[in-house]
GROMACS .gro file of C-alpha atoms in nm:
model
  268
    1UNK     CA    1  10.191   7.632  11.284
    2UNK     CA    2  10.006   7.539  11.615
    3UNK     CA    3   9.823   7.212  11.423
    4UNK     CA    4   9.873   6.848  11.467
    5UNK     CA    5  10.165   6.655  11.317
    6UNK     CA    6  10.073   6.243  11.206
    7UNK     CA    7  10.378   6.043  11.004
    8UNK     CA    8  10.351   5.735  10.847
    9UNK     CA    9  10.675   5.568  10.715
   10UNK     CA   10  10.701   5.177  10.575
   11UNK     CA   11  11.038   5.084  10.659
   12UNK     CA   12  11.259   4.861  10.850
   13UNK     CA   13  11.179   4.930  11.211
   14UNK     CA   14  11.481   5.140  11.352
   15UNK     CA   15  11.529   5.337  11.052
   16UNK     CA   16  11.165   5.442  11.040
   17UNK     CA   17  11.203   5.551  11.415
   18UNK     CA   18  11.511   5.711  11.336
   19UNK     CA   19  11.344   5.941  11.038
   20UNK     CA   20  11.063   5.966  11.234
   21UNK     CA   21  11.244   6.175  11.455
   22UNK     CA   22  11.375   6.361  11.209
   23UNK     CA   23  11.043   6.461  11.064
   24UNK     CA   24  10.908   6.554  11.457
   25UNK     CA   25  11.274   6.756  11.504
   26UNK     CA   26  11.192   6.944  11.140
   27UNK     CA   27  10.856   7.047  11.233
   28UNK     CA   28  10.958   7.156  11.613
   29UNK     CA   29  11.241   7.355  11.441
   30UNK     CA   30  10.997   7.497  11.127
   31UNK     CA   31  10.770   7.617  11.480
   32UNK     CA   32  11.064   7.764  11.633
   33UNK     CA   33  11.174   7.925  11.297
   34UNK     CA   34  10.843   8.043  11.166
   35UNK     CA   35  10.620   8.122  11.446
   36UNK     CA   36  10.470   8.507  11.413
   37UNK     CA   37  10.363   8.422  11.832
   38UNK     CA   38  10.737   8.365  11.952
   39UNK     CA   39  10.915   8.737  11.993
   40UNK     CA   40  11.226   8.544  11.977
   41UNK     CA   41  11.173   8.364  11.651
   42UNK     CA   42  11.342   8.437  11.300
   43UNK     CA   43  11.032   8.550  11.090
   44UNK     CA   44  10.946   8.756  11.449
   45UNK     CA   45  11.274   8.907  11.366
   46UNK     CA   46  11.247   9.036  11.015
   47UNK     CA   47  10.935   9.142  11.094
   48UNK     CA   48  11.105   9.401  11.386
   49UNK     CA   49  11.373   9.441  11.143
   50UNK     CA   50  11.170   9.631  10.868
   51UNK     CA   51  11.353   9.909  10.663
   52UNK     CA   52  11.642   9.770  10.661
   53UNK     CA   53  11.836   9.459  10.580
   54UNK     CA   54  11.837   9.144  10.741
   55UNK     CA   55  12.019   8.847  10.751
   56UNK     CA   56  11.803   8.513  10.684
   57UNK     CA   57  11.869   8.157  10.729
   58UNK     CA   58  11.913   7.983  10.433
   59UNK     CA   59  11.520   7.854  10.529
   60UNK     CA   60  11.366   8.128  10.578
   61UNK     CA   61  11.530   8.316  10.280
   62UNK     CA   62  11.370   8.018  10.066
   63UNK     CA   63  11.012   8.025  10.197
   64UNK     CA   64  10.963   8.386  10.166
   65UNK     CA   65  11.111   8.358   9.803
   66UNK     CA   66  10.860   8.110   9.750
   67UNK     CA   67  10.576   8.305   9.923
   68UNK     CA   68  10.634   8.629   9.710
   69UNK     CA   69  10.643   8.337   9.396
   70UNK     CA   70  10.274   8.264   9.475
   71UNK     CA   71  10.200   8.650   9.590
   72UNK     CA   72  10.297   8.689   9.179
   73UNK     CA   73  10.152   8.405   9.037
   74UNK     CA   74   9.834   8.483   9.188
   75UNK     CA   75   9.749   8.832   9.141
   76UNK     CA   76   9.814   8.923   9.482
   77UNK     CA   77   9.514   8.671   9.622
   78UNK     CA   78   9.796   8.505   9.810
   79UNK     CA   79   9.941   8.715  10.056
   80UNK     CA   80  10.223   8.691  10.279
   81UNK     CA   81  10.170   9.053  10.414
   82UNK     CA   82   9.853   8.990  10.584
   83UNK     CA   83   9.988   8.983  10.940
   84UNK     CA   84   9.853   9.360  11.031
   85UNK     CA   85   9.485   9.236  10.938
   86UNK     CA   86   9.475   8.936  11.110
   87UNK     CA   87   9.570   9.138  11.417
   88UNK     CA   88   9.292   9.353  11.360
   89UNK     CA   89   9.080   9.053  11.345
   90UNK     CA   90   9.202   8.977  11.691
   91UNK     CA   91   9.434   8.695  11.573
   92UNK     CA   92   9.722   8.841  11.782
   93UNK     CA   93   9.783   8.550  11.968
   94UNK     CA   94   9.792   8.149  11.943
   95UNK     CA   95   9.473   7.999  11.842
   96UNK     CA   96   9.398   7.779  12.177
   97UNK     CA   97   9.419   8.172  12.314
   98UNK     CA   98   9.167   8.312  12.100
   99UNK     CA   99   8.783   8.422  12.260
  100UNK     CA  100   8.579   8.162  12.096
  101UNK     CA  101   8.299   8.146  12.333
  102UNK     CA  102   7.949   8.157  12.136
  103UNK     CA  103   8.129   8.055  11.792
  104UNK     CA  104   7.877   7.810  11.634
  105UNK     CA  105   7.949   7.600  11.310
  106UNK     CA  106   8.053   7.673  10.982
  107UNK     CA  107   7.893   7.897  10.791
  108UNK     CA  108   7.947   8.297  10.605
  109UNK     CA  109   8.221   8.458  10.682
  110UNK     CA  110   8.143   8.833  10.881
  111UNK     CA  111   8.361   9.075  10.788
  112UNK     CA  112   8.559   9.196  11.109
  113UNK     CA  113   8.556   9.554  11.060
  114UNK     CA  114   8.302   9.849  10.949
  115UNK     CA  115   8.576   9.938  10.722
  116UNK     CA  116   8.846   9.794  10.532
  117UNK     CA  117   9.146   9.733  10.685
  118UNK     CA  118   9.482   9.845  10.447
  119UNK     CA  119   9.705   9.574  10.380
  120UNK     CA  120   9.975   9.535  10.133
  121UNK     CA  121   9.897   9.531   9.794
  122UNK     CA  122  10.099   9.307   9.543
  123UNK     CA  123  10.325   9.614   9.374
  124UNK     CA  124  10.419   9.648   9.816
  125UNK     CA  125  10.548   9.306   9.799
  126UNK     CA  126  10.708   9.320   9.493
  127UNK     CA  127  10.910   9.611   9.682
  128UNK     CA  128  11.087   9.327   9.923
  129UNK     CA  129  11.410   9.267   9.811
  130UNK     CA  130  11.552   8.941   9.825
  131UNK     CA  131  11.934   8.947   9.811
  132UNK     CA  132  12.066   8.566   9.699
  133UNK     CA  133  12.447   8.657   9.753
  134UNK     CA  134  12.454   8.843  10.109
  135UNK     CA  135  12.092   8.611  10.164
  136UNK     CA  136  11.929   8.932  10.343
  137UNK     CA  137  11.557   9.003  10.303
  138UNK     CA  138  11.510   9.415  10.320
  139UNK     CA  139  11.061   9.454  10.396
  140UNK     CA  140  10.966   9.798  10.352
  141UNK     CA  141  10.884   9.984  10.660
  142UNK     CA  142  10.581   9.868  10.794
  143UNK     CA  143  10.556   9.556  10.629
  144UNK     CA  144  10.490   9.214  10.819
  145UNK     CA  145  10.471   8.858  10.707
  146UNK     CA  146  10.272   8.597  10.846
  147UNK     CA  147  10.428   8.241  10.695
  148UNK     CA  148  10.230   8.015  10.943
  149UNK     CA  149  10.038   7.817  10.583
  150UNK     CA  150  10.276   7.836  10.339
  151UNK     CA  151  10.560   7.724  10.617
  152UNK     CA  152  10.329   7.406  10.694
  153UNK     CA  153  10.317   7.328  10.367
  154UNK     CA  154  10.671   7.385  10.306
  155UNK     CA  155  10.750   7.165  10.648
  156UNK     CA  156  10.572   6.846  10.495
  157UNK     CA  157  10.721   6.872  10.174
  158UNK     CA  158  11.029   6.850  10.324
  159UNK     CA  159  10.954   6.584  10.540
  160UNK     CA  160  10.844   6.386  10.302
  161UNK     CA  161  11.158   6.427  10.093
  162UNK     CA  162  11.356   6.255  10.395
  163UNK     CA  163  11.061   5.950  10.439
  164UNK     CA  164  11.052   5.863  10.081
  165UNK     CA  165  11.386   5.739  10.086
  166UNK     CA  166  11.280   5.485  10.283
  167UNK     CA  167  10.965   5.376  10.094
  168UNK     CA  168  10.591   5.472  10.102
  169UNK     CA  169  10.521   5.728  10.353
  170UNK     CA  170  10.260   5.988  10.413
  171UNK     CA  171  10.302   6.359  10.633
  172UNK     CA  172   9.967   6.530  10.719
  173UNK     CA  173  10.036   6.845  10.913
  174UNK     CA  174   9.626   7.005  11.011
  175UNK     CA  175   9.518   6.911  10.625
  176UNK     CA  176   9.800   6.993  10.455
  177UNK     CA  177   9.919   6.652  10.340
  178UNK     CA  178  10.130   6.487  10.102
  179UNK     CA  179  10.151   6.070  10.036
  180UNK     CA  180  10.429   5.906   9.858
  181UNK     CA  181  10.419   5.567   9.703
  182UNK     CA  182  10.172   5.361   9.865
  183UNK     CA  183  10.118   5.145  10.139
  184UNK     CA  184  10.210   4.768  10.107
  185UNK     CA  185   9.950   4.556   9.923
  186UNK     CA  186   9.761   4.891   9.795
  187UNK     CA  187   9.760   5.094   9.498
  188UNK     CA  188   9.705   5.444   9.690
  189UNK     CA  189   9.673   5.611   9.960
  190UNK     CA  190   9.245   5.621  10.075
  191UNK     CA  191   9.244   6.005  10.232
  192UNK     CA  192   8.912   6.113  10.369
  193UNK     CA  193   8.779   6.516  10.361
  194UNK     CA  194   8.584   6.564  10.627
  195UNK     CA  195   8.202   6.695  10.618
  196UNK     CA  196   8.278   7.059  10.776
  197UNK     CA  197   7.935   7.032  10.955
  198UNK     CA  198   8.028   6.683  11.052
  199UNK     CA  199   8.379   6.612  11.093
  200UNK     CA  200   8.336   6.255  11.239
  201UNK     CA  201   8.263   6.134  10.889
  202UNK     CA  202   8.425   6.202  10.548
  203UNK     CA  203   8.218   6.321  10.278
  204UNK     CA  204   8.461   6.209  10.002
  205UNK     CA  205   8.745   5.961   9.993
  206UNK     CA  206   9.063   6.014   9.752
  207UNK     CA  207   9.277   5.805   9.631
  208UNK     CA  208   9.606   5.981   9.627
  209UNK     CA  209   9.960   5.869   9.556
  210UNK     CA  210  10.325   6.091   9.456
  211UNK     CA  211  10.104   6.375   9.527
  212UNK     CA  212   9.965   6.661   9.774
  213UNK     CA  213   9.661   6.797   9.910
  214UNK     CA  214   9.571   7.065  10.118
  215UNK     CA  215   9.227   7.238  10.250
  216UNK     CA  216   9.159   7.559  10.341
  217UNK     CA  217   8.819   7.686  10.527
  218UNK     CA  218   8.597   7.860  10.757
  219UNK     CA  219   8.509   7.595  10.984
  220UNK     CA  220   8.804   7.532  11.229
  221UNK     CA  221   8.988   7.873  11.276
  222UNK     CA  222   8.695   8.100  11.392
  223UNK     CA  223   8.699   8.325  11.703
  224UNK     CA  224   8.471   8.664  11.849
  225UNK     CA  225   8.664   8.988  11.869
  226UNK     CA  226   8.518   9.316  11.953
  227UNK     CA  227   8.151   9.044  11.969
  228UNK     CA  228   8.200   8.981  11.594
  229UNK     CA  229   8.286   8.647  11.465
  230UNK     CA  230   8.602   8.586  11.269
  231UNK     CA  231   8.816   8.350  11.076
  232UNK     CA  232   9.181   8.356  10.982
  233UNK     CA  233   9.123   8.394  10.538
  234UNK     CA  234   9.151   8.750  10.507
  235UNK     CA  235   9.005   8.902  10.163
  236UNK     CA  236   9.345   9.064  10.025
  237UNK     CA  237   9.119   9.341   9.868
  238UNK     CA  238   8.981   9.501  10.183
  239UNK     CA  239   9.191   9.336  10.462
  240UNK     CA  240   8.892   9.155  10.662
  241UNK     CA  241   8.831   8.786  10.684
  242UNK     CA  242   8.679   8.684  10.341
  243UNK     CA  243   8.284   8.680  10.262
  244UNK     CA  244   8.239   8.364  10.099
  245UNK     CA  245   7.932   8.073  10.036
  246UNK     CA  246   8.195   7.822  10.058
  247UNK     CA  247   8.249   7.620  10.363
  248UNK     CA  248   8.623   7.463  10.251
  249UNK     CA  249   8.823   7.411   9.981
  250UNK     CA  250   9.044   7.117   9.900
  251UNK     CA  251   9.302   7.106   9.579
  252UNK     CA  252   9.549   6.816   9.478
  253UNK     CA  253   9.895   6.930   9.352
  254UNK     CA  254  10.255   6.815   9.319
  255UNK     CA  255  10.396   6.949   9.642
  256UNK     CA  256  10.167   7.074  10.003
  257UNK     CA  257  10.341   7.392   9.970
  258UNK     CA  258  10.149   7.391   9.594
  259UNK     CA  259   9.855   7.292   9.752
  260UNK     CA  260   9.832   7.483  10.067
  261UNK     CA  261   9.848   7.847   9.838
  262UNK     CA  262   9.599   7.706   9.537
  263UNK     CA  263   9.367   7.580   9.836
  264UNK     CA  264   9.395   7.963   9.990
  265UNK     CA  265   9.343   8.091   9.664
  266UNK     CA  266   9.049   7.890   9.562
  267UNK     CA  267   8.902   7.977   9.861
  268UNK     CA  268   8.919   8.332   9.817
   0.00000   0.00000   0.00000
């Protein structure tokens, strides 16, 4: 997920340190779990493991259930199998790794290649197959995920779920965010969005509460590859990062995994 993690719990003092911990050990093992940069993690492995069955976690089985969900749901605008292109953008490595010398502020995306790039279409996801009783995931040769948005979302949910047994609480992983109850004495949670140009001040403050938010943009993932500038929202039709006028896209929704693929869908 490679993003900042902030937790806010109102509880009685060692409980809330306890579940904090929690919520730091969920994300650390979500990281561990999820990562498409670790060789050794478990999405690493399905991905080397394509053509035949594998094995999952009862986690991992879940998220990818829930990523080929919003594949369906939304056409094919959010897609899981993207990995290959994002490569291709030059994405093959942790962000904090990427070239980003000469990368200005927000603006158009640039397409990264002359040419499209082939990525999986939504009837080649449909073609994973998702086995509940043996809980093996079979991708068809050649296919790769890439989980790292859905899987934050996903993370904060379920930290969340843990917090809010302990009263109001709020989980913002990098944007993706979701605020339960409120905090004492208010009726909400106040969450500023950032001016993309700007991110010192907010250019709107929400008032959220039992709900999510996520945003998805241009303005913070950008590198150069091959002296091109890129971003990380890859246009599912052509398999280059998205052409767009906008700048970022929030959405409110029940859950952050919700919001984290309407956000990427808006967007695109």
């Amino acid at each position: 997920m490679n993003t900042f993690v902030e937790a806010q719990a109102f509880a009685d003092g060692d409980m809330a340190a306890s579940a904090l911990a929690q919520v730091e050990a969920q994300f650390r093992a979500s990281e561990a779990r999820f990562s498409r940069f670790d060789p050794t993690s478990e999405l690493s492995r399905l991905n080397q493991a394509t053509g035949r069955p594998f094995r999952a976690s009862p986690e991992l089985f879940v998220l990818v259930a829930e990523a080929l969900q919003a594949a369906a749901v939304s056409g094919g605008l959010f897609n899981p199998g993207i990995l290959s292109a994002l490569e291709l953008a030059g994405y093959d490595r942790s962000f904090e790794q990427l070239d980003r010398r000469e990368v200005t502020g927000p603006g158009t995306a640039i397409s990264a290649n002359e040419r499209d790039t082939p990525i999986p279409e939504l009837p080649d996801l449909m073609r994973i197959r998702l086995d509940a009783q043996s809980r093996t995931i079979h991708l068809p040769a050649g296919l790769r995920l890439d989980l790292g948005g859905i899987a934050k979302g996903w993370t904060v949910d379920r930290a969340v779920a843990l917090l809010a047994d302990l009263g109001p609480c709020m989980v913002n992983a990098g944007g993706d965010l979701c605020a339960w109850g409120a905090p004492p004495g208010q009726s909400h949670w106040r969450i500023g969005i950032p001016d993309p140009w700007r991110p010192e001040r907010d250019v709107a403050i929400l008032r959220v509460r039992d709900k999510a938010l996520a945003t998805s943009g241009i303005n913070r993932r950008r590198w150069r590859h091959n002296g091109r500038e890129q971003h990380h929202l890859i246009d599912p039709h052509r398999g280059v990062p998205a052409t767009s006028d906008l700048v970022t896209v929030t959405v409110i929704a029940s859950t952050a995994t919700q919001a984290e693929v309407l956000a990427k869908v808006a967007f695109l």
